[in-house]
Short mmCIF file of C-alpha atoms in Angstrom, two decimals:
data_model
loop_
_atom_site.label_atom_id
_atom_site.label_comp_id
_atom_site.label_asym_id
_atom_site.label_seq_id
_atom_site.Cartn_x
_atom_site.Cartn_y
_atom_site.Cartn_z
CA UNK G 1 0.00 0.00 0.00
CA UNK G 2 2.55 2.51 1.11
CA UNK G 3 4.79 1.77 -1.84
CA UNK G 4 2.07 2.80 -4.26
CA UNK G 5 1.51 6.02 -2.33
CA UNK G 6 5.20 6.95 -2.27
CA UNK G 7 5.96 5.87 -5.83
CA UNK G 8 4.54 9.08 -7.28
CA UNK G 9 6.30 11.60 -5.06
CA UNK G 10 4.99 14.54 -7.05
CA UNK G 11 1.51 14.15 -5.60
CA UNK G 12 0.52 14.36 -1.94
CA UNK G 13 -1.45 11.39 -0.57
CA UNK G 14 -3.33 11.56 2.72
CA UNK G 15 -2.97 8.77 5.26
CA UNK G 16 -6.76 8.47 5.22
CA UNK G 17 -6.61 7.73 1.49
CA UNK G 18 -3.99 5.04 2.09
CA UNK G 19 -6.18 3.45 4.77
CA UNK G 20 -9.25 3.54 2.54
CA UNK G 21 -7.39 1.98 -0.39
CA UNK G 22 -6.07 -0.75 1.91
CA UNK G 23 -9.58 -1.47 3.19
CA UNK G 24 -11.01 -1.63 -0.33
CA UNK G 25 -8.26 -4.02 -1.44
CA UNK G 26 -8.74 -6.18 1.64
CA UNK G 27 -12.47 -6.41 1.07
CA UNK G 28 -11.95 -7.65 -2.50
CA UNK G 29 -10.16 -10.64 -0.95
CA UNK G 30 -13.20 -11.33 1.24
CA UNK G 31 -16.26 -10.95 -1.01
CA UNK G 32 -18.58 -12.34 1.68
CA UNK G 33 -18.02 -9.15 3.69
CA UNK G 34 -20.41 -6.65 2.15
CA UNK G 35 -20.00 -3.14 3.54
CA UNK G 36 -21.91 -0.13 2.34
CA UNK G 37 -20.08 3.05 1.39
CA UNK G 38 -21.07 4.58 4.71
CA UNK G 39 -19.76 1.59 6.63
CA UNK G 40 -16.48 1.75 4.72
CA UNK G 41 -16.18 5.46 5.49
CA UNK G 42 -16.85 4.86 9.19
CA UNK G 43 -14.33 2.02 9.33
CA UNK G 44 -11.74 4.11 7.48
CA UNK G 45 -12.09 6.92 10.03
CA UNK G 46 -11.96 4.64 13.08
CA UNK G 47 -8.24 5.29 13.62
CA UNK G 48 -9.05 8.96 14.31
CA UNK G 49 -11.24 7.97 17.27
CA UNK G 50 -8.65 5.76 18.96
CA UNK G 51 -7.77 6.80 22.51
CA UNK G 52 -4.00 6.97 23.06
CA UNK G 53 -2.35 4.90 25.76
CA UNK G 54 -2.21 6.77 29.07
CA UNK G 55 1.56 7.29 28.91
CA UNK G 56 1.61 8.86 25.44
CA UNK G 57 0.88 12.50 26.31
CA UNK G 58 3.16 12.63 29.38
CA UNK G 59 5.91 11.01 27.28
CA UNK G 60 5.49 13.47 24.43
CA UNK G 61 5.47 16.36 26.90
CA UNK G 62 8.78 15.16 28.38
CA UNK G 63 10.30 14.85 24.91
CA UNK G 64 9.13 18.37 24.08
CA UNK G 65 11.23 19.74 26.95
CA UNK G 66 14.40 18.65 25.14
CA UNK G 67 13.41 18.47 21.49
CA UNK G 68 11.55 20.54 18.92
CA UNK G 69 8.42 19.00 17.43
CA UNK G 70 7.89 19.36 13.71
CA UNK G 71 6.02 17.67 10.91
CA UNK G 72 7.97 16.28 8.03
CA UNK G 73 7.07 16.19 4.38
CA UNK G 74 9.09 14.51 1.65
CA UNK G 75 11.51 16.71 -0.21
CA UNK G 76 10.68 17.29 -3.83
#
C-alpha cells in the first residue's frame, strides 16, 4: 500500500486515502463481507477515534522539553 503512495512523489497522498485503499483491497479478498459506502467510510475513520495509551501524552510532553516538534514532508 505505502509503496504505491510513495511511488509518485509529485503528488501528496493523505494517510486516510492510504487506509481507505487498503480497506477496499482487503475487502476484495473477502467478497462475503459486504460493507456499504457509509460503513467503509466509518471504518476508514476509526483510527481517528482511537484513545492513546495513558503514557503517550506525558511522554510526548517530556520529549518536548528537550526536542523541537515538527512535521515532516518529503523533499521534492
